[in-house]
């Protein structure tokens, strides 16, 4: 009717205007995210049926689709998966850990893990410089070997300064640490029994040295249930070291950035999420179905992120780096193995 306004029309238009950027982002992101998630699902299925590391499958399949990141509709979603989905997966790792699990180990394993992780990162830094690699690669690879393999590599890479080599170094670290972890799962139980370690000391050795959680579980329970339980708890203690290590790295980088180009936020939000989940889980506020769901979502997110990172890297770039980065990671692996073995022989 003439002269009457239509106020009911404005709110829907305003709501549509507010929703438009989100819908635009969703449309931009979903093709690449869907490809990365599909690669993650395929990798998980193959891993479950053939027993190979899921991270390795995701990397190799992702690299086979590297052309999707060069141009086209998938680029935004691949970037989203390699960053936002990665941070979600790292944050949800906190649901695995409780303070009670850590304290139940006693003083010696805790001290051993803290010293071993710190020493491995320091040795990685020095070895990288000695072999002509960047400081960032030494910290990235040392943290990956010292803490929890591919997951730590992804978390540390997310707070390191970004340059042309960052993603290549991350992929190389993940590939190498996954291969070394698989070898360790086979060889380290033989070493532990060969030198006469009892079930407790064998669990500390396996949990304190093998890089990835799944391989620690596999190695520990091949010896005995007791060894498997202790190895898993020690490994979770190393996973808990992810929070202070990444926080320190982010803080140091932030301080340097503030001195050079203005202040930057010192603590990434995903680290706060990690810490919050550890605290809540330690208080017993997370029921088992919730922690199981968080663990599953974390694992899926990290595999999806690895697939996306694979799509951003070419085989040619990896081959071009030569033998020196692999030598750095072999030195780090030997170092953490020697430190933990010496600790269980001397102090237990």
Coordinates of N, CA and C in Angstrom, one line a residue, residues 8 168 189 238 265:
X8 N 10.0 -5.2 7.5 CA 10.4 -6.6 7.6 C 11.4 -7.0 6.6
X168 N 58.7 -26.6 2.0 CA 59.6 -27.7 1.5 C 60.3 -28.4 2.7
X189 N 62.7 -52.3 19.7 CA 62.4 -53.4 20.6 C 63.4 -54.5 20.6
X238 N 56.1 -36.6 26.1 CA 56.8 -35.9 25.0 C 55.9 -35.0 24.2
X265 N 51.4 -10.8 18.0 CA 50.9 -11.6 19.1 C 51.8 -12.8 19.4

